[in-house]
C-alpha positions as a Python dict, from the first residue, in 0.01 Angstrom:
ca = {
    (1, 'L'): (0, 0, 0),
    (2, 'L'): (287, 24, -248),
    (3, 'K'): (515, -158, -2),
    (4, 'A'): (251, -428, 36),
    (5, 'L'): (225, -470, -342),
    (6, 'V'): (602, -491, -392),
    (7, 'A'): (625, -744, -108),
    (8, 'C'): (348, -947, -267),
    (9, 'E'): (548, -982, -588),
    (10, 'S'): (827, -1165, -404),
    (11, 'S'): (624, -1384, -171),
    (12, 'L'): (276, -1531, -170),
    (13, 'A'): (272, -1501, 209),
    (14, 'N'): (236, -1125, 165),
    (15, 'V'): (-102, -1148, -11),
    (16, 'T'): (-300, -1145, 314),
    (17, 'P'): (-132, -824, 444),
    (18, 'L'): (-208, -672, 104),
    (19, 'V'): (-578, -750, 145),
    (20, 'E'): (-576, -609, 496),
    (21, 'A'): (-407, -289, 377),
    (22, 'C'): (-665, -226, 106),
    (23, 'G'): (-999, -281, 272),
    (24, 'P'): (-1279, -259, 15),
    (25, 'N'): (-1086, -41, -233),
    (26, 'T'): (-968, -275, -508),
    (27, 'A'): (-898, -5, -770),
    (28, 'E'): (-544, 86, -661),
    (29, 'V'): (-429, -275, -664),
    (30, 'A'): (-582, -337, -1008),
    (31, 'M'): (-418, -24, -1150),
    (32, 'Y'): (-81, -125, -1005),
    (33, 'C'): (-102, -467, -1172),
    (34, 'I'): (-209, -318, -1506),
    (35, 'K'): (61, -47, -1503),
    (36, 'R'): (321, -308, -1406),
    (37, 'F'): (267, -484, -1740),
    (38, 'V'): (102, -233, -1973),
    (39, 'D'): (252, 76, -2138),
    (40, 'F'): (-46, 305, -2203),
    (41, 'K'): (142, 518, -2455),
    (42, 'E'): (241, 212, -2656),
    (43, 'L'): (-117, 91, -2639),
    (44, 'G'): (-261, 430, -2736),
    (45, 'I'): (-510, 432, -2449),
    (46, 'S'): (-550, 706, -2190),
    (47, 'E'): (-440, 605, -1841),
    (48, 'A'): (-716, 826, -1702),
    (49, 'S'): (-976, 628, -1898),
    (50, 'V'): (-845, 295, -1767),
    (51, 'S'): (-836, 439, -1416),
    (52, 'Q'): (-1201, 543, -1448),
    (53, 'L'): (-1289, 195, -1575),
    (54, 'V'): (-1114, 31, -1281),
    (55, 'E'): (-1289, 264, -1035),
    (56, 'R'): (-1629, 172, -1184),
    (57, 'I'): (-1553, -200, -1152),
    (58, 'S'): (-1424, -149, -796),
    (59, 'A'): (-1751, 26, -703),
    (60, 'L'): (-1949, -276, -823),
    (61, 'Y'): (-1743, -507, -603),
    (62, 'A'): (-1789, -274, -305),
    (63, 'A'): (-2167, -286, -359),
    (64, 'Q'): (-2176, -667, -381),
    (65, 'S'): (-2405, -810, -112),
    (66, 'K'): (-2244, -1156, -123),
    (67, 'P'): (-1901, -1144, 51),
    (68, 'L'): (-1783, -1445, -150),
    (69, 'Y'): (-1792, -1230, -465),
    (70, 'G'): (-1678, -909, -298),
    (71, 'P'): (-1355, -710, -259),
    (72, 'A'): (-1166, -956, -37),
    (73, 'R'): (-1179, -1237, -292),
    (74, 'V'): (-1082, -1022, -588),
    (75, 'L'): (-793, -865, -393),
    (76, 'S'): (-666, -1212, -302),
    (77, 'A'): (-693, -1319, -665),
    (78, 'L'): (-508, -1010, -789),
    (79, 'G'): (-232, -1051, -532),
    (80, 'T'): (-188, -1421, -605),
    (81, 'T'): (-188, -1363, -982),
    (82, 'L'): (67, -1084, -941),
    (83, 'H'): (297, -1312, -744),
    (84, 'I'): (273, -1597, -995),
    (85, 'V'): (319, -1378, -1304),
    (86, 'C'): (623, -1213, -1144),
    (87, 'S'): (764, -1557, -1058),
    (88, 'I'): (743, -1731, -1396),
    (89, 'D'): (997, -1674, -1672),
    (90, 'Q'): (949, -1477, -1993),
    (91, 'L'): (845, -1787, -2188),
    (92, 'G'): (573, -1856, -1934),
    (93, 'R'): (449, -1498, -1956),
    (94, 'E'): (438, -1514, -2334),
    (95, 'S'): (218, -1822, -2302),
    (96, 'I'): (-42, -1599, -2134),
    (97, 'A'): (-12, -1274, -2329),
    (98, 'S'): (231, -1139, -2586),
    (99, 'T'): (108, -784, -2658),
    (100, 'P'): (19, -480, -2443),
    (101, 'S'): (-349, -515, -2538),
    (102, 'E'): (-351, -881, -2433),
    (103, 'W'): (-186, -797, -2100),
    (104, 'L'): (-447, -529, -2040),
    (105, 'M'): (-721, -785, -2104),
    (106, 'V'): (-556, -1048, -1881),
    (107, 'W'): (-546, -807, -1587),
    (108, 'L'): (-898, -685, -1658),
    (109, 'A'): (-1007, -1049, -1657),
    (110, 'A'): (-826, -1115, -1328),
    (111, 'F'): (-1000, -810, -1183),
    (112, 'A'): (-1345, -832, -1339),
    (113, 'M'): (-1421, -1203, -1382),
    (114, 'D'): (-1665, -1191, -1087),
    (115, 'V'): (-1791, -836, -1132),
    (116, 'D'): (-2165, -782, -1071),
    (117, 'H'): (-2190, -1154, -991),
    (118, 'P'): (-2552, -1274, -948),
    (119, 'G'): (-2449, -1444, -623),
    (120, 'L'): (-2516, -1803, -726),
    (121, 'P'): (-2294, -2059, -904),
    (122, 'N'): (-2379, -2143, -1264),
    (123, 'D'): (-2546, -2474, -1171),
    (124, 'L'): (-2801, -2299, -951),
    (125, 'L'): (-2852, -2022, -1205),
    (126, 'R'): (-2940, -2290, -1462),
    (127, 'N'): (-3161, -2489, -1223),
    (128, 'K'): (-3354, -2178, -1124),
    (129, 'K'): (-3390, -2081, -1491),
    (130, 'S'): (-3264, -1736, -1403),
    (131, 'F'): (-3279, -1452, -1654),
    (132, 'I'): (-2899, -1441, -1688),
    (133, 'S'): (-2877, -1814, -1751),
    (134, 'T'): (-3154, -1800, -2011),
    (135, 'L'): (-2995, -1497, -2175),
    (136, 'Y'): (-2671, -1686, -2231),
    (137, 'S'): (-2832, -2020, -2324),
    (138, 'D'): (-2716, -2179, -1994),
    (139, 'K'): (-2351, -2156, -2106),
    (140, 'S'): (-2120, -1991, -1848),
    (141, 'P'): (-2386, -1732, -1755),
    (142, 'A'): (-2194, -1569, -1466),
    (143, 'E'): (-1876, -1541, -1673),
    (144, 'R'): (-2053, -1409, -1982),
    (145, 'H'): (-2239, -1155, -1770),
    (146, 'A'): (-1905, -1034, -1632),
    (147, 'V'): (-1773, -1000, -1988),
    (148, 'A'): (-2079, -802, -2097),
    (149, 'V'): (-2064, -568, -1797),
    (150, 'T'): (-1690, -505, -1837),
    (151, 'L'): (-1704, -437, -2211),
    (152, 'Q'): (-1999, -202, -2159),
    (153, 'L'): (-1797, -13, -1897),
    (154, 'C'): (-1504, -2, -2140),
    (155, 'R'): (-1728, 178, -2388),
    (156, 'E'): (-1866, 417, -2127),
    (157, 'C'): (-1515, 501, -2001),
    (158, 'K'): (-1383, 540, -2356),
    (159, 'V'): (-1132, 257, -2326),
    (160, 'S'): (-1120, 167, -2693),
    (161, 'T'): (-1074, -203, -2770),
    (162, 'S'): (-1071, -391, -3099),
    (163, 'P'): (-1303, -682, -3182),
    (164, 'E'): (-1006, -920, -3157),
    (165, 'T'): (-916, -782, -2812),
    (166, 'N'): (-1276, -822, -2698),
    (167, 'V'): (-1277, -1186, -2813),
    (168, 'F'): (-948, -1244, -2631),
    (169, 'F'): (-1096, -1100, -2312),
    (170, 'S'): (-1413, -1305, -2351),
    (171, 'N'): (-1215, -1626, -2401),
    (172, 'V'): (-1001, -1559, -2092),
    (173, 'V'): (-1302, -1503, -1867),
    (174, 'V'): (-1514, -1790, -2005),
    (175, 'S'): (-1213, -2022, -1971),
    (176, 'T'): (-1235, -1970, -1593),
    (177, 'D'): (-1564, -2162, -1587),
    (178, 'G'): (-1462, -2498, -1442),
    (179, 'Q'): (-1736, -2687, -1623),
    (180, 'M'): (-1617, -2550, -1956),
    (181, 'R'): (-1265, -2681, -1912),
    (182, 'P'): (-1311, -3031, -2061),
    (183, 'S'): (-1412, -2883, -2398),
    (184, 'I'): (-1281, -2529, -2366),
    (185, 'E'): (-1056, -2556, -2669),
    (186, 'E'): (-1342, -2661, -2894),
    (187, 'V'): (-1567, -2391, -2751),
    (188, 'A'): (-1301, -2125, -2802),
    (189, 'R'): (-1231, -2236, -3159),
    (190, 'V'): (-1598, -2216, -3255),
    (191, 'R'): (-1646, -1880, -3086),
    (192, 'T'): (-1347, -1724, -3261),
    (193, 'A'): (-1393, -1884, -3602),
    (194, 'E'): (-1561, -1576, -3746),
    (195, 'I'): (-1285, -1340, -3631),
    (196, 'V'): (-1048, -1353, -3925),
    (197, 'N'): (-757, -1190, -3742),
    (198, 'F'): (-791, -1404, -3427),
    (199, 'S'): (-526, -1673, -3463),
    (200, 'R'): (-490, -2016, -3307),
    (201, 'Q'): (-201, -1878, -3102),
    (202, 'Q'): (-416, -1597, -2962),
    (203, 'S'): (-685, -1846, -2869),
    (204, 'D'): (-430, -2069, -2697),
    (205, 'R'): (-295, -1775, -2495),
    (206, 'A'): (-646, -1675, -2388),
    (207, 'I'): (-721, -2030, -2273),
    (208, 'A'): (-387, -2048, -2086),
    (209, 'A'): (-458, -1716, -1914),
    (210, 'G'): (-808, -1832, -1820),
    (211, 'M'): (-671, -2157, -1680),
    (212, 'L'): (-419, -1965, -1471),
    (213, 'L'): (-690, -1736, -1330),
    (214, 'K'): (-908, -2036, -1250),
    (215, 'M'): (-619, -2203, -1072),
    (216, 'V'): (-554, -1885, -876),
    (217, 'D'): (-919, -1874, -774),
    (218, 'M'): (-902, -2235, -659),
    (219, 'V'): (-596, -2155, -447),
    (220, 'V'): (-777, -1860, -290),
    (221, 'L'): (-1090, -2064, -213),
    (222, 'T'): (-927, -2385, -93),
    (223, 'S'): (-669, -2215, 127),
    (224, 'D'): (-932, -2100, 375),
    (225, 'H'): (-1216, -2347, 433),
    (226, 'G'): (-1438, -2079, 582),
    (227, 'F'): (-1410, -1855, 277),
    (228, 'S'): (-1697, -2007, 84),
    (229, 'K'): (-1927, -1998, 389),
    (230, 'S'): (-1890, -1636, 493),
    (231, 'L'): (-1632, -1362, 524),
    (232, 'K'): (-1658, -1166, 846),
    (233, 'S'): (-1321, -992, 808),
    (234, 'H'): (-1017, -972, 582),
    (235, 'Q'): (-817, -1147, 853),
    (236, 'R'): (-992, -1473, 767),
    (237, 'L'): (-805, -1487, 439),
    (238, 'A'): (-510, -1717, 495),
    (239, 'L'): (-360, -1802, 158),
    (240, 'A'): (-166, -2116, 79),
    (241, 'D'): (203, -2112, 157),
    (242, 'E'): (445, -2150, -131),
    (243, 'K'): (523, -2514, -50),
    (244, 'T'): (172, -2627, -140),
    (245, 'L'): (95, -2370, -410),
    (246, 'T'): (219, -2561, -713),
    (247, 'D'): (41, -2880, -610),
    (248, 'K'): (-288, -2692, -569),
    (249, 'L'): (-245, -2522, -905),
    (250, 'A'): (-198, -2853, -1082),
    (251, 'L'): (-497, -3011, -908),
    (252, 'A'): (-714, -2711, -991),
    (253, 'I'): (-710, -2779, -1365),
    (254, 'G'): (-774, -3150, -1321),
    (255, 'G'): (-1148, -3138, -1273),
    (256, 'P'): (-1340, -3463, -1214),
    (257, 'A'): (-1129, -3778, -1244),
    (258, 'E'): (-1336, -3906, -1535),
    (259, 'V'): (-1261, -3587, -1730),
    (260, 'C'): (-893, -3538, -1664),
    (261, 'T'): (-641, -3737, -1462),
    (262, 'Y'): (-393, -3570, -1230),
    (263, 'Q'): (-108, -3660, -1466),
    (264, 'E'): (-288, -3507, -1764),
    (265, 'A'): (-352, -3190, -1564),
    (266, 'L'): (12, -3176, -1460),
    (267, 'D'): (136, -3229, -1815),
    (268, 'T'): (-92, -2951, -1941),
    (269, 'F'): (19, -2711, -1670),
    (270, 'L'): (389, -2776, -1727),
    (271, 'R'): (351, -2720, -2100),
    (272, 'I'): (216, -2374, -2020),
    (273, 'F'): (477, -2297, -1754),
    (274, 'P'): (782, -2509, -1839),
    (275, 'S'): (1011, -2316, -1603),
    (276, 'L'): (842, -2473, -1297),
    (277, 'P'): (1017, -2791, -1175),
    (278, 'R'): (821, -3114, -1215),
    (279, 'T'): (948, -3233, -876),
    (280, 'A'): (747, -2959, -709),
    (281, 'F'): (427, -3137, -814),
    (282, 'Q'): (487, -3480, -662),
    (283, 'S'): (176, -3577, -467),
    (284, 'K'): (53, -3877, -272),
}
């Protein structure tokens, strides 16, 4: 498994073997990603507590009845995120997170953004007037539920987090809601206005991290057309090769044409990750 993780860092093509090596156990991969970027001593949090938290989240994925929101998808997302974060330069990384607590929240978001998923997209949750959708006023119900579940598990596992860190985590996860993207900055500003110590820069990093995770998810879903229908085995996960990755990432943040043009999406993405060459995004 360690060899598979190290290989994944250097090449996106190694994400599928990583998924095959893990089976339903997502905890080891999540802990590897967190430990790769977080110093627990510097953060003042017990590694054992974080490990317990990750195990609890992993158990929820293993119990998920809908394969689309189960272990295979989250493993693919973790592996793809790991590859991208290891590939971008320091400036790009600082655009996502700049402190150990922020990195912990970014990886928790990458791991837990679909945890305990109700099994339906937000549109259907709203149309069916589900309890979760009503509870969160029809605004990103699946994402907000994931935030609530994860923060509750943090408390139960004694992973102490500050209010500012919790807001950062919430912003990252809610930013992965595609329908929130056109106005995500305004939404984030309003939601963090009452947190005195939550700066504009922190909000920007949370949005950038959420955009990256959403793009990763789009790569995972669009790379295998059968993924969204059903998953019969891990072997069905064939991730995008590196030649088409950057183009898919740019398209993923575009949304509907009337909301954001391809060029606007590309400009936004390159502002976040300036080390990536613009020529890699040329598209018919």
